[in-house]
Short mmCIF file of C-alpha atoms and ligand atoms in Angstrom, two decimals:
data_model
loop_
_atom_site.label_atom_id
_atom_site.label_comp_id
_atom_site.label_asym_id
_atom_site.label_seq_id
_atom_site.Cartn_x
_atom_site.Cartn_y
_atom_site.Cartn_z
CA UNK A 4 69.80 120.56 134.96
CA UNK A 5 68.50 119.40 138.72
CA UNK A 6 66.16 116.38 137.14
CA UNK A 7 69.16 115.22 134.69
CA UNK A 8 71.64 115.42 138.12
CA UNK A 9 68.72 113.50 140.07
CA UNK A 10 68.88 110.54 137.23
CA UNK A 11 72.80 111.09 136.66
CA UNK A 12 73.41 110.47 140.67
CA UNK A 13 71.03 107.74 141.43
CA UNK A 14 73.01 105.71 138.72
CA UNK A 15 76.02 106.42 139.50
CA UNK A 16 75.38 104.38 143.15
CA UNK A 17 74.88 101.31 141.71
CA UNK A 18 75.54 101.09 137.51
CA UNK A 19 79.38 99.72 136.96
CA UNK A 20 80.75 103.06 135.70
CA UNK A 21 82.55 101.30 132.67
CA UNK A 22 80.52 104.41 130.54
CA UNK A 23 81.74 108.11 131.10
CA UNK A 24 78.48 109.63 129.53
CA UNK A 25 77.57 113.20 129.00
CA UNK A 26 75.84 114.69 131.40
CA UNK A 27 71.95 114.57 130.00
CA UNK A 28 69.50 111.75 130.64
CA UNK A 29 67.26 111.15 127.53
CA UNK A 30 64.20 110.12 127.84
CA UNK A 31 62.38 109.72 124.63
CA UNK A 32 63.17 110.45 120.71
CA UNK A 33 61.95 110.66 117.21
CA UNK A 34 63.27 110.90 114.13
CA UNK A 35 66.59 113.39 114.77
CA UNK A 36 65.71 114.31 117.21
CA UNK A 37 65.76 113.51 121.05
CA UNK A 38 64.08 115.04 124.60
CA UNK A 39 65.91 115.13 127.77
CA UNK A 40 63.91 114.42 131.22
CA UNK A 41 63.90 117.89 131.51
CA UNK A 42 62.34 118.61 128.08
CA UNK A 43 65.35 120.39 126.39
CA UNK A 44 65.23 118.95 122.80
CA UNK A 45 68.71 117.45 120.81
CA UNK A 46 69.69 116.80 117.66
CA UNK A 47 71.29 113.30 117.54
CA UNK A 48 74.36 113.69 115.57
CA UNK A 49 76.02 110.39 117.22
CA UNK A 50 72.97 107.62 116.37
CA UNK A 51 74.35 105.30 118.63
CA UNK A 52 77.33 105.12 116.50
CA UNK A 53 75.03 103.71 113.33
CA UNK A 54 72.69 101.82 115.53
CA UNK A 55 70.00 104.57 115.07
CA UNK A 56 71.05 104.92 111.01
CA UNK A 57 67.16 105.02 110.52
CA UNK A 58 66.10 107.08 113.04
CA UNK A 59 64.41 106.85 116.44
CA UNK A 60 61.39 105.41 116.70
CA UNK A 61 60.81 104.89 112.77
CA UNK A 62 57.12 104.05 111.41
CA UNK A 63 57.71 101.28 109.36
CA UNK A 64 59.85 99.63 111.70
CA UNK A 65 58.16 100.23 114.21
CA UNK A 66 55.11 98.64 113.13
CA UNK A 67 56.82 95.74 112.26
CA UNK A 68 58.42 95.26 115.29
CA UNK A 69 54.62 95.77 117.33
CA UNK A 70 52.90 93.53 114.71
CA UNK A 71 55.25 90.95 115.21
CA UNK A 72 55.71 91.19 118.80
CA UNK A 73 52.08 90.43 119.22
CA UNK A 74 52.21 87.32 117.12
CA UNK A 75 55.55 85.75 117.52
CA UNK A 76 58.41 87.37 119.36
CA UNK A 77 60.97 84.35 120.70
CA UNK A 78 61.27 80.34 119.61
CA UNK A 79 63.96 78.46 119.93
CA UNK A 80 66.19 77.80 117.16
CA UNK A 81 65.14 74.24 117.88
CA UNK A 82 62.06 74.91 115.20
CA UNK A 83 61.77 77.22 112.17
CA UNK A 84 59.90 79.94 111.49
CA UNK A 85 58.30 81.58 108.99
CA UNK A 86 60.20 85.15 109.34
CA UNK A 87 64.05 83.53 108.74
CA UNK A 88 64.16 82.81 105.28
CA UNK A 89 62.85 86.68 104.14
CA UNK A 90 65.37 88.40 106.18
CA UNK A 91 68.13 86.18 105.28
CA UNK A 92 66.98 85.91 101.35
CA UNK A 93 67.30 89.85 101.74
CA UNK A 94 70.34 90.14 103.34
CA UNK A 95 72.48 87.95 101.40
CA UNK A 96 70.93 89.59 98.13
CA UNK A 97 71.61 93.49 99.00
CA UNK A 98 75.33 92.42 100.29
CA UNK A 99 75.60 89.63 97.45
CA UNK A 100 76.72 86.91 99.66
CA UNK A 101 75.35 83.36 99.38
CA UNK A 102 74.53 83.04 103.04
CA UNK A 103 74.12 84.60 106.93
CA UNK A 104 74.70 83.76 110.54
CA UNK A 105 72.71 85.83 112.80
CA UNK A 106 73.54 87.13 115.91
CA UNK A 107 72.58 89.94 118.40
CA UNK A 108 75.58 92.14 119.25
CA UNK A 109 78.65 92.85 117.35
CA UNK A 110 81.23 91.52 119.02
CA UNK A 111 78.84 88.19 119.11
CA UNK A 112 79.13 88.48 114.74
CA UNK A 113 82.82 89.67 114.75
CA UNK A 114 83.91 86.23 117.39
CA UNK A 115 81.38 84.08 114.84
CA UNK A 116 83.85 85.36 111.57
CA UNK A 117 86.61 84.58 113.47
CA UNK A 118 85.45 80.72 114.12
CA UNK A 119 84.30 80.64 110.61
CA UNK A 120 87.94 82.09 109.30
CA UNK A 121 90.06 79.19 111.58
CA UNK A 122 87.57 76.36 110.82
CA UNK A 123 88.33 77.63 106.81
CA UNK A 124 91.88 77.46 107.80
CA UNK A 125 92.01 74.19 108.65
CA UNK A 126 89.26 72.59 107.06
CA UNK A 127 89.66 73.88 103.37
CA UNK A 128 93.41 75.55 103.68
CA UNK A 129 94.74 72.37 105.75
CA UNK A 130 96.51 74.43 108.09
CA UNK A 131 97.96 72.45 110.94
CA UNK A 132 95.58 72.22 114.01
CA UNK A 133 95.85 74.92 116.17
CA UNK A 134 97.94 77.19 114.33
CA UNK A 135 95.57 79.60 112.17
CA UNK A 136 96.24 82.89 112.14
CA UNK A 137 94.65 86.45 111.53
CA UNK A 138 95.87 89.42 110.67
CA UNK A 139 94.11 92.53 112.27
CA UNK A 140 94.82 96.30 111.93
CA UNK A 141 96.61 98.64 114.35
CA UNK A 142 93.81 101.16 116.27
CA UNK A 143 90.84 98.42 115.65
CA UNK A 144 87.62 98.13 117.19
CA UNK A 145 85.70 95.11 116.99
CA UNK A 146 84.10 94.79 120.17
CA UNK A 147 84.65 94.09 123.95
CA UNK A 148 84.91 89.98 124.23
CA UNK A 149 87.65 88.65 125.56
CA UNK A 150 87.97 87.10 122.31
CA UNK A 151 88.17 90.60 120.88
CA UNK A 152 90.26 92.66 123.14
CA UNK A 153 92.73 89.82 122.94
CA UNK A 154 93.58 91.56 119.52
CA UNK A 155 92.72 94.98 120.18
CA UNK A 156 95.82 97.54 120.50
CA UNK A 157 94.42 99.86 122.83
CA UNK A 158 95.74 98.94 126.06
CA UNK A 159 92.53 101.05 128.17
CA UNK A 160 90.65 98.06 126.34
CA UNK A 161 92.90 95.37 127.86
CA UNK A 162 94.43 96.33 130.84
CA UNK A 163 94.16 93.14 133.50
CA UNK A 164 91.72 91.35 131.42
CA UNK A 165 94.40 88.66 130.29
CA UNK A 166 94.89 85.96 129.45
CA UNK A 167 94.61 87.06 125.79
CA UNK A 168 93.71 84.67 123.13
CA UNK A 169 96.60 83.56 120.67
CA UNK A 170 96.04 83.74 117.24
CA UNK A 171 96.26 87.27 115.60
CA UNK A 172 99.03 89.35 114.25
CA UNK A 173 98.40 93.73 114.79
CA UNK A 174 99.53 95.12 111.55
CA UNK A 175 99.77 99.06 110.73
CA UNK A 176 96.27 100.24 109.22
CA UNK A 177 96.77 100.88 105.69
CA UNK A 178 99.95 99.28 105.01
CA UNK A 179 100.22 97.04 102.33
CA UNK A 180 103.93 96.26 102.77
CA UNK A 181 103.46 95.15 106.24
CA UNK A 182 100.41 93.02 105.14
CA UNK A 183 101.82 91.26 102.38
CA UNK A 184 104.84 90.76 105.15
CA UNK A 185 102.81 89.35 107.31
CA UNK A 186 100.91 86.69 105.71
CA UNK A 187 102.79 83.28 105.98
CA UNK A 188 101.15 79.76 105.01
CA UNK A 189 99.07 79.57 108.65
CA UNK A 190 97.64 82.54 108.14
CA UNK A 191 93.47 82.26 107.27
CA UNK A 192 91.92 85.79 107.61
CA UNK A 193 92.81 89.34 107.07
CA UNK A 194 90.22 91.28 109.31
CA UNK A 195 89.25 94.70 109.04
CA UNK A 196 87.37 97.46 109.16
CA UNK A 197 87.57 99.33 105.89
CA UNK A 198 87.19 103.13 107.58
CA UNK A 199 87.97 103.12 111.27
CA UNK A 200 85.21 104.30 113.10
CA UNK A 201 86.17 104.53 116.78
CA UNK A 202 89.69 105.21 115.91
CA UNK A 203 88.40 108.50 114.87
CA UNK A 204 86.40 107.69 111.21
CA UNK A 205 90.09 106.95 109.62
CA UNK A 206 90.84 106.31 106.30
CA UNK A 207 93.08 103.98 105.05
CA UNK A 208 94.87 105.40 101.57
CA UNK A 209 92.92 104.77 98.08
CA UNK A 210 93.32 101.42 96.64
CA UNK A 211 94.77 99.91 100.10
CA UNK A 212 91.74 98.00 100.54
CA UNK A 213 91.98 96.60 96.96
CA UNK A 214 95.43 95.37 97.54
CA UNK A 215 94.85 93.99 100.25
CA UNK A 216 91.55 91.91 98.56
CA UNK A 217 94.72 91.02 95.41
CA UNK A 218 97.28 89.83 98.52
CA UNK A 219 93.94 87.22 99.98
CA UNK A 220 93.60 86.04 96.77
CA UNK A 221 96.85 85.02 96.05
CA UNK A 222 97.39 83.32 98.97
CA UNK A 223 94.25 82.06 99.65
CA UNK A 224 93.48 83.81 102.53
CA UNK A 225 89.82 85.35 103.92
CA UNK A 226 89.27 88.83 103.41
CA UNK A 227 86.67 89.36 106.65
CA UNK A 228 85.85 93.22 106.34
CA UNK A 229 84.16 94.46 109.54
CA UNK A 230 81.03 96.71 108.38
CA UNK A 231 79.36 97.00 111.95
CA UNK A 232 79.68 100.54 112.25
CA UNK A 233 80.83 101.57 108.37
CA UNK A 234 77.75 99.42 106.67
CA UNK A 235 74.17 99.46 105.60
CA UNK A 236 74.89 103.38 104.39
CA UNK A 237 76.80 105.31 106.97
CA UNK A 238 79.47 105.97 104.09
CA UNK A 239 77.36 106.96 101.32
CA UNK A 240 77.46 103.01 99.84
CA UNK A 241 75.58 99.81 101.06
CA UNK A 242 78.91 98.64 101.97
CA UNK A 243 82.01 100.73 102.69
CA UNK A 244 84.22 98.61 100.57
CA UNK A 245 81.92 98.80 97.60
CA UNK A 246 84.12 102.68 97.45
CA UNK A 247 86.48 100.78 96.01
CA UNK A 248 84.68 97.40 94.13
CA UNK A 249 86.29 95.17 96.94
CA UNK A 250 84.05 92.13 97.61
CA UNK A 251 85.26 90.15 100.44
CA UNK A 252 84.61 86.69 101.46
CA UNK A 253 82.88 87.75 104.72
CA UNK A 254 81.27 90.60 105.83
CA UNK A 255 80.00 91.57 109.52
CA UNK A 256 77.09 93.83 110.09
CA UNK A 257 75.36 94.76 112.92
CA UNK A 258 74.00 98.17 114.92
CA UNK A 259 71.77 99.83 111.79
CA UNK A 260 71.09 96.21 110.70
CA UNK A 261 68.39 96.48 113.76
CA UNK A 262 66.68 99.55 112.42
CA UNK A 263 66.93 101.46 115.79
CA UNK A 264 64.75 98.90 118.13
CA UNK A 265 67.07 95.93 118.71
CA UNK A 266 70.42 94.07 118.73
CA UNK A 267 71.05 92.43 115.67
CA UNK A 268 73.89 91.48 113.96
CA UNK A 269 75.42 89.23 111.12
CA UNK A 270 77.87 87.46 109.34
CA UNK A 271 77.19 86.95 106.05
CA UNK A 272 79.48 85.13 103.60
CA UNK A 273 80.69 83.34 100.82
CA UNK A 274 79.24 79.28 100.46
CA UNK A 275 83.19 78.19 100.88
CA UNK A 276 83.67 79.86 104.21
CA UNK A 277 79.87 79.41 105.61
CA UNK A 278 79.62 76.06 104.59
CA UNK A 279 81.94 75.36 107.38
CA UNK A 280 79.13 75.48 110.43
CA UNK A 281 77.89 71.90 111.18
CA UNK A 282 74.93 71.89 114.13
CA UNK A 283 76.35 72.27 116.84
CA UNK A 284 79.42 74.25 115.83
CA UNK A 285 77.88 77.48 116.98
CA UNK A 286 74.55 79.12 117.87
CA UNK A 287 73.07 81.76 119.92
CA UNK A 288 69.32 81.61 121.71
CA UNK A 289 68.51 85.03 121.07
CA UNK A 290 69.92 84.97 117.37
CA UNK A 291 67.61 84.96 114.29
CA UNK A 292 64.73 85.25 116.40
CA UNK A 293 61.41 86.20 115.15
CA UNK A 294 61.10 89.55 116.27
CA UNK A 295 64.49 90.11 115.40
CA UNK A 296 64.31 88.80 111.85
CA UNK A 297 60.79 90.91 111.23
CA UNK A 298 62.59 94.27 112.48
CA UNK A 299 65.64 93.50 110.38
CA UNK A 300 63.96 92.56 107.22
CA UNK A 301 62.07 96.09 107.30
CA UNK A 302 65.18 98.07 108.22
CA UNK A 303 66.61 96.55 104.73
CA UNK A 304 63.44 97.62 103.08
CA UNK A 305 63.54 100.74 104.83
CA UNK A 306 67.24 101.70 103.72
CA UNK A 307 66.23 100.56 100.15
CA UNK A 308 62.55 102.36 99.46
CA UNK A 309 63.58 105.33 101.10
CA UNK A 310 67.23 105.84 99.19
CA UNK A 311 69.27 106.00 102.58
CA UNK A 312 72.63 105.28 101.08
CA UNK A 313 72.37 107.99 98.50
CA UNK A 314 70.98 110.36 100.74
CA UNK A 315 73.87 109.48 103.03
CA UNK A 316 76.25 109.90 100.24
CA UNK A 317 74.45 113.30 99.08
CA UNK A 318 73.89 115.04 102.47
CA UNK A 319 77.33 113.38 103.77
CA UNK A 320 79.34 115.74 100.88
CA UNK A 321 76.96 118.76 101.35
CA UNK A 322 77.85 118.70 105.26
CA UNK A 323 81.82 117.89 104.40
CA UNK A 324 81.90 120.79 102.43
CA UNK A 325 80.06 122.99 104.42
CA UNK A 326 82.81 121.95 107.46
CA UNK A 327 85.48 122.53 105.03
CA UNK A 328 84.41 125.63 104.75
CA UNK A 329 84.62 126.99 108.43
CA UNK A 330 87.87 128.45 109.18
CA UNK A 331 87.81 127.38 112.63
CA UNK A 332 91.29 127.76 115.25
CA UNK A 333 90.60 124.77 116.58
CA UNK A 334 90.48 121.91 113.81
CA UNK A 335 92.91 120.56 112.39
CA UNK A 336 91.19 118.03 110.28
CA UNK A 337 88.12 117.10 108.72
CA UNK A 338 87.63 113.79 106.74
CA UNK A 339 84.82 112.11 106.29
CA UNK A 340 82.59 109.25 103.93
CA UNK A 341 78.96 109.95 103.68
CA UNK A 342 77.20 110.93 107.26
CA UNK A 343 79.94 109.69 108.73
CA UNK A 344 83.08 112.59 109.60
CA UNK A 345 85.84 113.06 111.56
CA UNK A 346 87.11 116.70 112.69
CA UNK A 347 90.57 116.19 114.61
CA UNK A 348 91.14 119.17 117.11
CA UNK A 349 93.76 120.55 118.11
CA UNK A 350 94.47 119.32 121.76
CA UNK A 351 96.73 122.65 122.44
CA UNK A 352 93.71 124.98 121.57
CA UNK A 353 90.59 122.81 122.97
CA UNK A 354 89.82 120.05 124.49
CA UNK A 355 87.24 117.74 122.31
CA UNK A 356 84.60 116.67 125.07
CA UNK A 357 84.90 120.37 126.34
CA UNK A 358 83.63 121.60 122.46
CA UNK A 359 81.04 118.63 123.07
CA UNK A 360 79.59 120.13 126.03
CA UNK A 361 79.42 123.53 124.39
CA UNK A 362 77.42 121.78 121.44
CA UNK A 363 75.20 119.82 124.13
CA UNK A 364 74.55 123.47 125.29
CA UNK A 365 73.58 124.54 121.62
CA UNK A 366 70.91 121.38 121.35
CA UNK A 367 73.55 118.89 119.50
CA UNK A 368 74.49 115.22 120.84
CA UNK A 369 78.17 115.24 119.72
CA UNK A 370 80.98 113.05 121.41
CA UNK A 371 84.58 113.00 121.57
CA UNK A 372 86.23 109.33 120.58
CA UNK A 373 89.92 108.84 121.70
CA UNK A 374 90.00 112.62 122.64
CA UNK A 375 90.90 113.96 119.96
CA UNK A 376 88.41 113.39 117.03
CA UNK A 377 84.85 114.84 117.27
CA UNK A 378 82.39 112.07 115.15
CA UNK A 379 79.46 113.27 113.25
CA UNK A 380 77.78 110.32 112.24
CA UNK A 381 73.74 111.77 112.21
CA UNK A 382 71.03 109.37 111.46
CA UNK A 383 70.59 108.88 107.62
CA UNK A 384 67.16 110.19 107.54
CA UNK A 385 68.13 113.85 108.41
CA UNK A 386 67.24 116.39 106.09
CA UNK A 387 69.21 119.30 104.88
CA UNK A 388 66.77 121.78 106.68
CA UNK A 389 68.11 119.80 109.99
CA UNK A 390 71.86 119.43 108.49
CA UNK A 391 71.87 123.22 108.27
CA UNK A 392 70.34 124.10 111.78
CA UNK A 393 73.13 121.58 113.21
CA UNK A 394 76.18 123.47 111.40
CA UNK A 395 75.39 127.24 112.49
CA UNK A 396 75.62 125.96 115.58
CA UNK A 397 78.95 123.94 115.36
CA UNK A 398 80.44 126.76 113.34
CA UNK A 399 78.97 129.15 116.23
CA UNK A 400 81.29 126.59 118.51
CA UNK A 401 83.94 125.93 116.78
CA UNK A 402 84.80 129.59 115.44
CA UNK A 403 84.44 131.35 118.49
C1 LIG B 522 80.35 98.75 117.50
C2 LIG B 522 81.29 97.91 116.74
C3 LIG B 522 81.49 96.56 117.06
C4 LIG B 522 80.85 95.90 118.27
O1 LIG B 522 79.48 95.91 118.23
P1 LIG B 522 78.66 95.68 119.62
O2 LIG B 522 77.23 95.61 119.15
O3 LIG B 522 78.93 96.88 120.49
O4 LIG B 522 79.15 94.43 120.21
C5 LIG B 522 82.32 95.82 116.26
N1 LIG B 522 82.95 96.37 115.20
C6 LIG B 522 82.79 97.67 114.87
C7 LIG B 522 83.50 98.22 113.68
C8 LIG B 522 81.97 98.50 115.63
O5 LIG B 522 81.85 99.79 115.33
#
C-alpha cells in the first residue's frame, strides 16, 4: 500500500478534505472493473453512485465522446448546434416529457426545477409574489448548493452555512397524511426522490408515491420527482416511479445521463411547467454543450440497444436473493430495487466502513452511507459471472 499512501498524503496537504475517501488511489478502469496505482484490481460495486451506470470507459460512448471532441466540443449557447435537438428529441421521448433543460451537475438540475416550480406558482397558480412553497422529504439528498442544503435535514450538510433559503416545508418520507397536511394554497411543488439513495436506498411504502401524484393533482400542485441517482435504470425501470405508473410533471436526471465521461444533467418536463423559461430566466455556459449533448445522446442509445434497465431489473433480483440468502450476524436488513440495495448493519456487531475495508481487501469498492447502510449499486453492465465472484466474497465478509 506505500504508492496508494504516497498519493493519499500528498493530497491530503493541499485538497480541502470535505471527502473522507477509502484509502486506495485508482488510477484507471474498464468495464467493472478498476486498477489501483499499485495494480491491485476492484470490482466497482459503488459506480459513482449511478454516474458510471454504463461502465468505465464504455466503447460506444467513448467513441462518441473522441469523435466529437475532435470536431466540436464547446459553443456558446449564443448559437445552435447541430447535436441539441437529437439528444433532447431522445430524452424527452424515453422519459415522455414534452421538453428539457440541460445542465451539468445535479444540484445545478435540482436548483433549475425548483425555479421552474415557483415561476409555475406564480405565473400559472397565481400565488402571491414571494410566497411559493415546496414540500420536500425528511432524510433528502438533492445536492450541496446553498439553495439545496437550505432544505436538506441533515444538519452535517448545513452546519454554519446559513443563511438558508425560505421556501420549503421537510415532511416525513412516505407519509401521506403529513403531505396532504401540508399542502396549503401557496404551495407549488412536492419534491422528491422516489427511493432514497443516500439515505441508505430507502423505500417509501407501496402506493405512497401514487398518492402523493392523486394529492398534486387535486390541488394543482407540481409533482418534481428527483431521478438523479434512482433513474436511467439503477432500479430495474427507466424511471423509478414508472414501479408504480406515477408520471410526474418534472423529472431531474443527471450522473448515468453522462454515460461515465462527463457531468450532465437535466430537467425535463411537462410544456405547462417548462414553458415558463423566457431568455434570460436561466442558463448555464457549460450546459447543452456539444460534447455533452453527443455523449448523452449515446448513453440513451446505449441503455436502450443494450437492455440496461432489464438487465438491471434481472441481475438486481438474482443478487437480492442471493443476499437474502446469507445468514449473516451482522445485517439486519437488505432491501433493494434493481442494482441498486441497501444492507443495514447492525452498529452493535460491526461497524459499516470497517466491513468496507474488509471488502476493499477482498477486491470490492463498497462504501458505507450514513454509517449504517452498506450500498451496492454496481454498474448495469455487470454480468452474472462478475455478480457471483462479488457475493462469495461479501458472504466470505459478512458471515465470518
Ligand atoms: C447525486 C445526487 C444529486 C446531486 O448531484 P450532483 O451531480 O452531485 O450535484 C441530487 N439528487 C440526487 C438524488 C442525487 O443522488
Amino acid at each position: 500500500m506505500m504508492l496508494n499512501k504516497t498519493f493519499i498524503e500528498r493530497e491530503d496537504y493541499v485538497g480541502a478534505r470535505n471527502y473522507n475517501p477509502i484509502p486506495v488511489v485508482i488510477s484507471h478502469g474498464k468495464g467493472v472493473w478498476l486498477w489501483d496505482v499499485e495494480g491491485n484490481r476492484y470490482l466497482d460495486m459503488l459506480s459513482a453512485y449511478s454516474a458510471i451506470s454504463h461502465g468505465h470507459g464504455h466503447p460506444r460512448i467513448l467513441k462518441a465522446l473522441t469523435e466529437q471532441a475532435s470536431r466540436l466540443a464547446v459553443c456558446s449557447r449564443a448559437v445552435h448546434h447541430d447535436k441539441m435537438a437529437d439528444f433532447l428529441e431522445t430524452l424527452c421521448r424515453l422519459v415522455d416529457m414534452d421538453r428539457a433543460l440541460l445542465m451539468n451537475s445535479g444540484a445545478e438540475a435540482v436548483e433549475t426545477a425548483v425555479k421552474a416550480a415557483r415561476r409555475y406558482g406564480y405565473q400559472i397558480k397565481g400565488i402571491p409574489e414571494n410566497k411559493a412553497e415546496i414540500i420536500v422529504m425528511e432524510g433528502n439528498f438533492h445536492g450541496r448548493t446553498t439553495g439545496i442544503i437550505s432544505f436538506s435535514s441533515d444538519e452535517s450538510y448545513k452546519k454554519n452555512f446559513g443563511p438558508f433559503l425560505p421556501g420549503f416545508k421537510i415532511i416525513p418520507y412516505g407519509n401521506i397524511g403529513a403531505l396532504k397536511a401540508a399542502i396549503t394554497a401557496n404551495t407549488c411543488a412536492v419534491l422528491t426522490e422516489p427511493i432514497q439513495g443516500e439515505a441508505g436506498v430507502l423505500m417509501p411504502p407501496q402506493g405512497w408515491l401514487k398518492e402523493v401524484e392523486a394529492a398534486c393533482r387535486a390541488n394543482d400542485v407540481l409533482l418534481m420527482v428527483d431521478e438523479i441517482q434512482s433513474g436511467l435504470g439503477r432500479s430495474g425501470r427507466m424511471l423509478a416511479c414508472d414501479h408504480e405508473d406515477v408520471k410526474p410533471d418534472v423529472v431531474m436526471l443527471g450522473k448515468a445521463l453522462g454515460g461515465g465521461f462527463l457531468p450532465i444533467s437535466a430537467v425535463v418536463g411537462r410544456e405547462g411547467v417548462m414553458g415558463v423559461f423566457n431568455p434570460g430566466s436561466h442558463g448555464s455556459t457549460f450546459g447543452g454543450n456539444p460534447l455533452a449533448a453527443a455523449v448523452g445522446k449515446a448513453a440513451l442509445d446505449t441503455l436502450i440497444d443494450e437492455k440496461l434497465v432489464e438487465q438491471s431489473d434481472e441481475l438486481g433480483k438474482y443478487l437480492i436473493d442471493k443476499l437474502c440468502g446469507l445468514n449473516s450476524p451482522y445485517v439486519t436488513a437488505i432491501r433493494g430495487k434493481g442494482l441498486w440495495i441497501g444492507i443495514d448493519i447492525d452498529p452493535n456487531k460491526a461497524v459499516a466502513r470497517d466491513l468496507c475495508m474488509k471488502l476493499l481487501a477482498e477486491g470490492l469498492i463498497v462504501r458505507d452511507t450514513h454509517k449504517v447502510t452498506m450500498r451496492l449499486a454496481p454498474p448495469l453492465v455487470i454480468t452474472k459471472g462478475e455478480i457471483d465472484w462479488a457475493f462469495e466474497r461479501i458472504a466470505r465478509v459478512l458471515t465470518v
